[in-house]
Amino acid sequence: MELEHFFQCPYCLAEISMLLDPSIPEQSYIEDCEVCCNPIQVNYQFIDGELHTFDADSIEQ
């Protein structure tokens, strides 16, 4: 079961919705903002099926 998580784009400040998979304890990847298309470094961690940390940071270009 996936978890919908909302966060703010670090570039355009738009609210973004992302589906996270709690069966994968930790992930780190780059995803483009669906509004402004800038790359966002996404890092998150689940502990015991609960979202423990989530970071969405700009990538300095």
mmCIF file of the N, C-alpha and C atoms, coordinates in Angstrom:
data_MODEL
# 
_entry.id   MODEL 
# 
loop_
_atom_site.group_PDB 
_atom_site.id 
_atom_site.type_symbol 
_atom_site.label_atom_id 
_atom_site.label_alt_id 
_atom_site.label_comp_id 
_atom_site.label_asym_id 
_atom_site.label_entity_id 
_atom_site.label_seq_id 
_atom_site.pdbx_PDB_ins_code 
_atom_site.Cartn_x 
_atom_site.Cartn_y 
_atom_site.Cartn_z 
_atom_site.occupancy 
_atom_site.B_iso_or_equiv 
_atom_site.pdbx_formal_charge 
_atom_site.auth_seq_id 
_atom_site.auth_comp_id 
_atom_site.auth_asym_id 
_atom_site.auth_atom_id 
_atom_site.pdbx_PDB_model_num 
ATOM 1   N N  . MET A 1 1  ? 0.845  -1.181 0.000   1.00 0.00 ? 1  MET A N  1 
ATOM 2   C CA . MET A 1 1  ? 0.000  0.000  0.000   1.00 0.00 ? 1  MET A CA 1 
ATOM 3   C C  . MET A 1 1  ? 0.885  1.237  0.000   1.00 0.00 ? 1  MET A C  1 
ATOM 4   N N  . GLU A 1 2  ? 0.617  2.156  -0.905  1.00 0.00 ? 2  GLU A N  1 
ATOM 5   C CA . GLU A 1 2  ? 1.401  3.380  -1.004  1.00 0.00 ? 2  GLU A CA 1 
ATOM 6   C C  . GLU A 1 2  ? 0.792  4.495  -0.151  1.00 0.00 ? 2  GLU A C  1 
ATOM 7   N N  . LEU A 1 3  ? 1.649  5.416  0.255   1.00 0.00 ? 3  LEU A N  1 
ATOM 8   C CA . LEU A 1 3  ? 1.237  6.538  1.088   1.00 0.00 ? 3  LEU A CA 1 
ATOM 9   C C  . LEU A 1 3  ? 1.377  7.821  0.281   1.00 0.00 ? 3  LEU A C  1 
ATOM 10  N N  . GLU A 1 4  ? 0.302  8.612  0.196   1.00 0.00 ? 4  GLU A N  1 
ATOM 11  C CA . GLU A 1 4  ? 0.379  9.903  -0.482  1.00 0.00 ? 4  GLU A CA 1 
ATOM 12  C C  . GLU A 1 4  ? 0.976  10.925 0.473   1.00 0.00 ? 4  GLU A C  1 
ATOM 13  N N  . HIS A 1 5  ? 2.006  11.620 -0.002  1.00 0.00 ? 5  HIS A N  1 
ATOM 14  C CA . HIS A 1 5  ? 2.694  12.619 0.819   1.00 0.00 ? 5  HIS A CA 1 
ATOM 15  C C  . HIS A 1 5  ? 2.746  13.934 0.054   1.00 0.00 ? 5  HIS A C  1 
ATOM 16  N N  . PHE A 1 6  ? 2.411  15.034 0.729   1.00 0.00 ? 6  PHE A N  1 
ATOM 17  C CA . PHE A 1 6  ? 2.432  16.356 0.117   1.00 0.00 ? 6  PHE A CA 1 
ATOM 18  C C  . PHE A 1 6  ? 3.634  17.135 0.629   1.00 0.00 ? 6  PHE A C  1 
ATOM 19  N N  . PHE A 1 7  ? 4.275  17.879 -0.265  1.00 0.00 ? 7  PHE A N  1 
ATOM 20  C CA . PHE A 1 7  ? 5.398  18.730 0.110   1.00 0.00 ? 7  PHE A CA 1 
ATOM 21  C C  . PHE A 1 7  ? 5.460  19.916 -0.836  1.00 0.00 ? 7  PHE A C  1 
ATOM 22  N N  . GLN A 1 8  ? 6.296  20.872 -0.508  1.00 0.00 ? 8  GLN A N  1 
ATOM 23  C CA . GLN A 1 8  ? 6.407  22.092 -1.288  1.00 0.00 ? 8  GLN A CA 1 
ATOM 24  C C  . GLN A 1 8  ? 7.676  22.046 -2.148  1.00 0.00 ? 8  GLN A C  1 
ATOM 25  N N  . CYS A 1 9  ? 7.544  22.387 -3.427  1.00 0.00 ? 9  CYS A N  1 
ATOM 26  C CA . CYS A 1 9  ? 8.691  22.437 -4.326  1.00 0.00 ? 9  CYS A CA 1 
ATOM 27  C C  . CYS A 1 9  ? 9.658  23.506 -3.819  1.00 0.00 ? 9  CYS A C  1 
ATOM 28  N N  . PRO A 1 10 ? 10.947 23.184 -3.708  1.00 0.00 ? 10 PRO A N  1 
ATOM 29  C CA . PRO A 1 10 ? 11.914 24.164 -3.214  1.00 0.00 ? 10 PRO A CA 1 
ATOM 30  C C  . PRO A 1 10 ? 12.198 25.297 -4.213  1.00 0.00 ? 10 PRO A C  1 
ATOM 31  N N  . TYR A 1 11 ? 11.726 25.172 -5.444  1.00 0.00 ? 11 TYR A N  1 
ATOM 32  C CA . TYR A 1 11 ? 11.943 26.204 -6.458  1.00 0.00 ? 11 TYR A CA 1 
ATOM 33  C C  . TYR A 1 11 ? 10.734 27.131 -6.603  1.00 0.00 ? 11 TYR A C  1 
ATOM 34  N N  . CYS A 1 12 ? 9.596  26.543 -6.982  1.00 0.00 ? 12 CYS A N  1 
ATOM 35  C CA . CYS A 1 12 ? 8.415  27.360 -7.300  1.00 0.00 ? 12 CYS A CA 1 
ATOM 36  C C  . CYS A 1 12 ? 7.407  27.411 -6.157  1.00 0.00 ? 12 CYS A C  1 
ATOM 37  N N  . LEU A 1 13 ? 7.654  26.640 -5.094  1.00 0.00 ? 13 LEU A N  1 
ATOM 38  C CA . LEU A 1 13 ? 6.819  26.602 -3.882  1.00 0.00 ? 13 LEU A CA 1 
ATOM 39  C C  . LEU A 1 13 ? 5.434  26.003 -4.103  1.00 0.00 ? 13 LEU A C  1 
ATOM 40  N N  . ALA A 1 14 ? 5.235  25.353 -5.254  1.00 0.00 ? 14 ALA A N  1 
ATOM 41  C CA . ALA A 1 14 ? 3.953  24.682 -5.506  1.00 0.00 ? 14 ALA A CA 1 
ATOM 42  C C  . ALA A 1 14 ? 3.833  23.453 -4.606  1.00 0.00 ? 14 ALA A C  1 
ATOM 43  N N  . GLU A 1 15 ? 2.595  23.132 -4.218  1.00 0.00 ? 15 GLU A N  1 
ATOM 44  C CA . GLU A 1 15 ? 2.366  21.919 -3.434  1.00 0.00 ? 15 GLU A CA 1 
ATOM 45  C C  . GLU A 1 15 ? 2.371  20.724 -4.381  1.00 0.00 ? 15 GLU A C  1 
ATOM 46  N N  . ILE A 1 16 ? 3.208  19.737 -4.047  1.00 0.00 ? 16 ILE A N  1 
ATOM 47  C CA . ILE A 1 16 ? 3.386  18.541 -4.868  1.00 0.00 ? 16 ILE A CA 1 
ATOM 48  C C  . ILE A 1 16 ? 2.893  17.332 -4.081  1.00 0.00 ? 16 ILE A C  1 
ATOM 49  N N  . SER A 1 17 ? 2.264  16.407 -4.791  1.00 0.00 ? 17 SER A N  1 
ATOM 50  C CA . SER A 1 17 ? 1.823  15.152 -4.200  1.00 0.00 ? 17 SER A CA 1 
ATOM 51  C C  . SER A 1 17 ? 2.686  14.032 -4.756  1.00 0.00 ? 17 SER A C  1 
ATOM 52  N N  . MET A 1 18 ? 3.150  13.150 -3.858  1.00 0.00 ? 18 MET A N  1 
ATOM 53  C CA . MET A 1 18 ? 3.988  12.038 -4.273  1.00 0.00 ? 18 MET A CA 1 
ATOM 54  C C  . MET A 1 18 ? 3.523  10.769 -3.556  1.00 0.00 ? 18 MET A C  1 
ATOM 55  N N  . LEU A 1 19 ? 3.543  9.654  -4.270  1.00 0.00 ? 19 LEU A N  1 
ATOM 56  C CA . LEU A 1 19 ? 3.215  8.373  -3.657  1.00 0.00 ? 19 LEU A CA 1 
ATOM 57  C C  . LEU A 1 19 ? 4.500  7.710  -3.185  1.00 0.00 ? 19 LEU A C  1 
ATOM 58  N N  . LEU A 1 20 ? 4.548  7.341  -1.915  1.00 0.00 ? 20 LEU A N  1 
ATOM 59  C CA . LEU A 1 20 ? 5.712  6.702  -1.314  1.00 0.00 ? 20 LEU A CA 1 
ATOM 60  C C  . LEU A 1 20 ? 5.368  5.262  -0.971  1.00 0.00 ? 20 LEU A C  1 
ATOM 61  N N  . ASP A 1 21 ? 6.343  4.376  -1.120  1.00 0.00 ? 21 ASP A N  1 
ATOM 62  C CA . ASP A 1 21 ? 6.142  2.956  -0.860  1.00 0.00 ? 21 ASP A CA 1 
ATOM 63  C C  . ASP A 1 21 ? 6.772  2.573  0.485   1.00 0.00 ? 21 ASP A C  1 
ATOM 64  N N  . PRO A 1 22 ? 5.968  2.357  1.532   1.00 0.00 ? 22 PRO A N  1 
ATOM 65  C CA . PRO A 1 22 ? 6.513  2.016  2.848   1.00 0.00 ? 22 PRO A CA 1 
ATOM 66  C C  . PRO A 1 22 ? 7.237  0.668  2.904   1.00 0.00 ? 22 PRO A C  1 
ATOM 67  N N  . SER A 1 23 ? 7.068  -0.179 1.890   1.00 0.00 ? 23 SER A N  1 
ATOM 68  C CA . SER A 1 23 ? 7.761  -1.466 1.899   1.00 0.00 ? 23 SER A CA 1 
ATOM 69  C C  . SER A 1 23 ? 9.252  -1.307 1.577   1.00 0.00 ? 23 SER A C  1 
ATOM 70  N N  . ILE A 1 24 ? 9.635  -0.127 1.098   1.00 0.00 ? 24 ILE A N  1 
ATOM 71  C CA . ILE A 1 24 ? 11.048 0.193  0.845   1.00 0.00 ? 24 ILE A CA 1 
ATOM 72  C C  . ILE A 1 24 ? 11.473 1.152  1.949   1.00 0.00 ? 24 ILE A C  1 
ATOM 73  N N  . PRO A 1 25 ? 12.275 0.697  2.907   1.00 0.00 ? 25 PRO A N  1 
ATOM 74  C CA . PRO A 1 25 ? 12.563 1.483  4.112   1.00 0.00 ? 25 PRO A CA 1 
ATOM 75  C C  . PRO A 1 25 ? 13.230 2.833  3.861   1.00 0.00 ? 25 PRO A C  1 
ATOM 76  N N  . GLU A 1 26 ? 14.072 2.924  2.828   1.00 0.00 ? 26 GLU A N  1 
ATOM 77  C CA . GLU A 1 26 ? 14.802 4.169  2.603   1.00 0.00 ? 26 GLU A CA 1 
ATOM 78  C C  . GLU A 1 26 ? 15.032 4.364  1.105   1.00 0.00 ? 26 GLU A C  1 
ATOM 79  N N  . GLN A 1 27 ? 14.801 5.606  0.641   1.00 0.00 ? 27 GLN A N  1 
ATOM 80  C CA . GLN A 1 27 ? 15.023 5.907  -0.773  1.00 0.00 ? 27 GLN A CA 1 
ATOM 81  C C  . GLN A 1 27 ? 15.649 7.274  -0.923  1.00 0.00 ? 27 GLN A C  1 
ATOM 82  N N  . SER A 1 28 ? 16.416 7.429  -1.999  1.00 0.00 ? 28 SER A N  1 
ATOM 83  C CA . SER A 1 28 ? 17.016 8.700  -2.369  1.00 0.00 ? 28 SER A CA 1 
ATOM 84  C C  . SER A 1 28 ? 17.065 8.747  -3.890  1.00 0.00 ? 28 SER A C  1 
ATOM 85  N N  . TYR A 1 29 ? 16.446 9.767  -4.484  1.00 0.00 ? 29 TYR A N  1 
ATOM 86  C CA . TYR A 1 29 ? 16.434 9.872  -5.941  1.00 0.00 ? 29 TYR A CA 1 
ATOM 87  C C  . TYR A 1 29 ? 16.109 11.300 -6.355  1.00 0.00 ? 29 TYR A C  1 
ATOM 88  N N  . ILE A 1 30 ? 16.215 11.569 -7.648  1.00 0.00 ? 30 ILE A N  1 
ATOM 89  C CA . ILE A 1 30 ? 15.894 12.891 -8.194  1.00 0.00 ? 30 ILE A CA 1 
ATOM 90  C C  . ILE A 1 30 ? 14.594 12.787 -8.967  1.00 0.00 ? 30 ILE A C  1 
ATOM 91  N N  . GLU A 1 31 ? 13.711 13.724 -8.701  1.00 0.00 ? 31 GLU A N  1 
ATOM 92  C CA . GLU A 1 31 ? 12.407 13.776 -9.367  1.00 0.00 ? 31 GLU A CA 1 
ATOM 93  C C  . GLU A 1 31 ? 12.181 15.223 -9.828  1.00 0.00 ? 31 GLU A C  1 
ATOM 94  N N  . ASP A 1 32 ? 11.682 15.397 -11.042 1.00 0.00 ? 32 ASP A N  1 
ATOM 95  C CA . ASP A 1 32 ? 11.399 16.743 -11.529 1.00 0.00 ? 32 ASP A CA 1 
ATOM 96  C C  . ASP A 1 32 ? 10.071 17.236 -10.977 1.00 0.00 ? 32 ASP A C  1 
ATOM 97  N N  . CYS A 1 33 ? 10.031 18.528 -10.629 1.00 0.00 ? 33 CYS A N  1 
ATOM 98  C CA . CYS A 1 33 ? 8.776  19.149 -10.175 1.00 0.00 ? 33 CYS A CA 1 
ATOM 99  C C  . CYS A 1 33 ? 7.759  19.075 -11.308 1.00 0.00 ? 33 CYS A C  1 
ATOM 100 N N  . GLU A 1 34 ? 6.541  18.678 -10.995 1.00 0.00 ? 34 GLU A N  1 
ATOM 101 C CA . GLU A 1 34 ? 5.507  18.554 -12.020 1.00 0.00 ? 34 GLU A CA 1 
ATOM 102 C C  . GLU A 1 34 ? 4.996  19.910 -12.492 1.00 0.00 ? 34 GLU A C  1 
ATOM 103 N N  . VAL A 1 35 ? 5.351  20.995 -11.780 1.00 0.00 ? 35 VAL A N  1 
ATOM 104 C CA . VAL A 1 35 ? 4.907  22.337 -12.155 1.00 0.00 ? 35 VAL A CA 1 
ATOM 105 C C  . VAL A 1 35 ? 6.002  23.090 -12.907 1.00 0.00 ? 35 VAL A C  1 
ATOM 106 N N  . CYS A 1 36 ? 7.192  23.213 -12.302 1.00 0.00 ? 36 CYS A N  1 
ATOM 107 C CA . CYS A 1 36 ? 8.255  24.034 -12.900 1.00 0.00 ? 36 CYS A CA 1 
ATOM 108 C C  . CYS A 1 36 ? 9.346  23.210 -13.586 1.00 0.00 ? 36 CYS A C  1 
ATOM 109 N N  . CYS A 1 37 ? 9.313  21.886 -13.450 1.00 0.00 ? 37 CYS A N  1 
ATOM 110 C CA . CYS A 1 37 ? 10.239 20.941 -14.102 1.00 0.00 ? 37 CYS A CA 1 
ATOM 111 C C  . CYS A 1 37 ? 11.673 20.993 -13.585 1.00 0.00 ? 37 CYS A C  1 
ATOM 112 N N  . ASN A 1 38 ? 11.941 21.692 -12.491 1.00 0.00 ? 38 ASN A N  1 
ATOM 113 C CA . ASN A 1 38 ? 13.274 21.696 -11.904 1.00 0.00 ? 38 ASN A CA 1 
ATOM 114 C C  . ASN A 1 38 ? 13.518 20.403 -11.134 1.00 0.00 ? 38 ASN A C  1 
ATOM 115 N N  . PRO A 1 39 ? 14.783 19.942 -11.074 1.00 0.00 ? 39 PRO A N  1 
ATOM 116 C CA . PRO A 1 39 ? 15.096 18.690 -10.383 1.00 0.00 ? 39 PRO A CA 1 
ATOM 117 C C  . PRO A 1 39 ? 15.101 18.850 -8.863  1.00 0.00 ? 39 PRO A C  1 
ATOM 118 N N  . ILE A 1 40 ? 14.459 17.918 -8.179  1.00 0.00 ? 40 ILE A N  1 
ATOM 119 C CA . ILE A 1 40 ? 14.359 17.924 -6.722  1.00 0.00 ? 40 ILE A CA 1 
ATOM 120 C C  . ILE A 1 40 ? 15.015 16.644 -6.195  1.00 0.00 ? 40 ILE A C  1 
ATOM 121 N N  . GLN A 1 41 ? 15.927 16.803 -5.236  1.00 0.00 ? 41 GLN A N  1 
ATOM 122 C CA . GLN A 1 41 ? 16.529 15.648 -4.564  1.00 0.00 ? 41 GLN A CA 1 
ATOM 123 C C  . GLN A 1 41 ? 15.564 15.203 -3.471  1.00 0.00 ? 41 GLN A C  1 
ATOM 124 N N  . VAL A 1 42 ? 15.022 14.003 -3.610  1.00 0.00 ? 42 VAL A N  1 
ATOM 125 C CA . VAL A 1 42 ? 14.053 13.454 -2.658  1.00 0.00 ? 42 VAL A CA 1 
ATOM 126 C C  . VAL A 1 42 ? 14.742 12.370 -1.829  1.00 0.00 ? 42 VAL A C  1 
ATOM 127 N N  . ASN A 1 43 ? 14.638 12.485 -0.511  1.00 0.00 ? 43 ASN A N  1 
ATOM 128 C CA . ASN A 1 43 ? 15.157 11.490 0.416   1.00 0.00 ? 43 ASN A CA 1 
ATOM 129 C C  . ASN A 1 43 ? 14.075 11.207 1.450   1.00 0.00 ? 43 ASN A C  1 
ATOM 130 N N  . TYR A 1 44 ? 13.793 9.929  1.683   1.00 0.00 ? 44 TYR A N  1 
ATOM 131 C CA . TYR A 1 44 ? 12.838 9.619  2.751   1.00 0.00 ? 44 TYR A CA 1 
ATOM 132 C C  . TYR A 1 44 ? 13.170 8.290  3.395   1.00 0.00 ? 44 TYR A C  1 
ATOM 133 N N  . GLN A 1 45 ? 12.646 8.126  4.618   1.00 0.00 ? 45 GLN A N  1 
ATOM 134 C CA . GLN A 1 45 ? 12.899 6.909  5.386   1.00 0.00 ? 45 GLN A CA 1 
ATOM 135 C C  . GLN A 1 45 ? 11.638 6.520  6.142   1.00 0.00 ? 45 GLN A C  1 
ATOM 136 N N  . PHE A 1 46 ? 11.315 5.238  6.063   1.00 0.00 ? 46 PHE A N  1 
ATOM 137 C CA . PHE A 1 46 ? 10.221 4.674  6.848   1.00 0.00 ? 46 PHE A CA 1 
ATOM 138 C C  . PHE A 1 46 ? 10.802 3.842  7.977   1.00 0.00 ? 46 PHE A C  1 
ATOM 139 N N  . ILE A 1 47 ? 10.215 3.928  9.155   1.00 0.00 ? 47 ILE A N  1 
ATOM 140 C CA . ILE A 1 47 ? 10.568 3.069  10.283  1.00 0.00 ? 47 ILE A CA 1 
ATOM 141 C C  . ILE A 1 47 ? 9.280  2.426  10.777  1.00 0.00 ? 47 ILE A C  1 
ATOM 142 N N  . ASP A 1 48 ? 9.254  1.103  10.796  1.00 0.00 ? 48 ASP A N  1 
ATOM 143 C CA . ASP A 1 48 ? 8.066  0.339  11.201  1.00 0.00 ? 48 ASP A CA 1 
ATOM 144 C C  . ASP A 1 48 ? 6.819  0.755  10.424  1.00 0.00 ? 48 ASP A C  1 
ATOM 145 N N  . GLY A 1 49 ? 6.985  1.002  9.126   1.00 0.00 ? 49 GLY A N  1 
ATOM 146 C CA . GLY A 1 49 ? 5.855  1.347  8.268   1.00 0.00 ? 49 GLY A CA 1 
ATOM 147 C C  . GLY A 1 49 ? 5.384  2.778  8.372   1.00 0.00 ? 49 GLY A C  1 
ATOM 148 N N  . GLU A 1 50 ? 6.023  3.591  9.214   1.00 0.00 ? 50 GLU A N  1 
ATOM 149 C CA . GLU A 1 50 ? 5.651  4.998  9.389   1.00 0.00 ? 50 GLU A CA 1 
ATOM 150 C C  . GLU A 1 50 ? 6.718  5.892  8.770   1.00 0.00 ? 50 GLU A C  1 
ATOM 151 N N  . LEU A 1 51 ? 6.286  6.961  8.088   1.00 0.00 ? 51 LEU A N  1 
ATOM 152 C CA . LEU A 1 51 ? 7.231  7.900  7.506   1.00 0.00 ? 51 LEU A CA 1 
ATOM 153 C C  . LEU A 1 51 ? 7.970  8.616  8.626   1.00 0.00 ? 51 LEU A C  1 
ATOM 154 N N  . HIS A 1 52 ? 9.286  8.435  8.664   1.00 0.00 ? 52 HIS A N  1 
ATOM 155 C CA . HIS A 1 52 ? 10.112 8.998  9.741   1.00 0.00 ? 52 HIS A CA 1 
ATOM 156 C C  . HIS A 1 52 ? 10.760 10.306 9.303   1.00 0.00 ? 52 HIS A C  1 
ATOM 157 N N  . THR A 1 53 ? 11.359 10.330 8.122   1.00 0.00 ? 53 THR A N  1 
ATOM 158 C CA . THR A 1 53 ? 11.962 11.552 7.591   1.00 0.00 ? 53 THR A CA 1 
ATOM 159 C C  . THR A 1 53 ? 11.608 11.706 6.121   1.00 0.00 ? 53 THR A C  1 
ATOM 160 N N  . PHE A 1 54 ? 11.491 12.956 5.688   1.00 0.00 ? 54 PHE A N  1 
ATOM 161 C CA . PHE A 1 54 ? 11.248 13.280 4.272   1.00 0.00 ? 54 PHE A CA 1 
ATOM 162 C C  . PHE A 1 54 ? 11.914 14.615 3.998   1.00 0.00 ? 54 PHE A C  1 
ATOM 163 N N  . ASP A 1 55 ? 12.754 14.645 2.961   1.00 0.00 ? 55 ASP A N  1 
ATOM 164 C CA . ASP A 1 55 ? 13.409 15.876 2.548   1.00 0.00 ? 55 ASP A CA 1 
ATOM 165 C C  . ASP A 1 55 ? 13.251 16.019 1.036   1.00 0.00 ? 55 ASP A C  1 
ATOM 166 N N  . ALA A 1 56 ? 12.940 17.224 0.605   1.00 0.00 ? 56 ALA A N  1 
ATOM 167 C CA . ALA A 1 56 ? 12.878 17.564 -0.817  1.00 0.00 ? 56 ALA A CA 1 
ATOM 168 C C  . ALA A 1 56 ? 13.680 18.844 -0.984  1.00 0.00 ? 56 ALA A C  1 
ATOM 169 N N  . ASP A 1 57 ? 14.876 18.704 -1.563  1.00 0.00 ? 57 ASP A N  1 
ATOM 170 C CA . ASP A 1 57 ? 15.811 19.820 -1.655  1.00 0.00 ? 57 ASP A CA 1 
ATOM 171 C C  . ASP A 1 57 ? 16.121 20.177 -3.098  1.00 0.00 ? 57 ASP A C  1 
ATOM 172 N N  . SER A 1 58 ? 16.435 21.449 -3.308  1.00 0.00 ? 58 SER A N  1 
ATOM 173 C CA . SER A 1 58 ? 16.858 21.884 -4.628  1.00 0.00 ? 58 SER A CA 1 
ATOM 174 C C  . SER A 1 58 ? 18.243 21.321 -4.933  1.00 0.00 ? 58 SER A C  1 
ATOM 175 N N  . ILE A 1 59 ? 18.517 21.175 -6.196  1.00 0.00 ? 59 ILE A N  1 
ATOM 176 C CA . ILE A 1 59 ? 19.836 20.739 -6.633  1.00 0.00 ? 59 ILE A CA 1 
ATOM 177 C C  . ILE A 1 59 ? 20.527 21.954 -7.214  1.00 0.00 ? 59 ILE A C  1 
ATOM 178 N N  . GLU A 1 60 ? 21.616 22.361 -6.583  1.00 0.00 ? 60 GLU A N  1 
ATOM 179 C CA . GLU A 1 60 ? 22.342 23.534 -7.045  1.00 0.00 ? 60 GLU A CA 1 
ATOM 180 C C  . GLU A 1 60 ? 22.885 23.284 -8.441  1.00 0.00 ? 60 GLU A C  1 
ATOM 181 N N  . GLN A 1 61 ? 22.604 24.223 -9.352  1.00 0.00 ? 61 GLN A N  1 
ATOM 182 C CA . GLN A 1 61 ? 23.051 24.067 -10.735 1.00 0.00 ? 61 GLN A CA 1 
ATOM 183 C C  . GLN A 1 61 ? 24.071 25.126 -11.078 1.00 0.00 ? 61 GLN A C  1 
# 
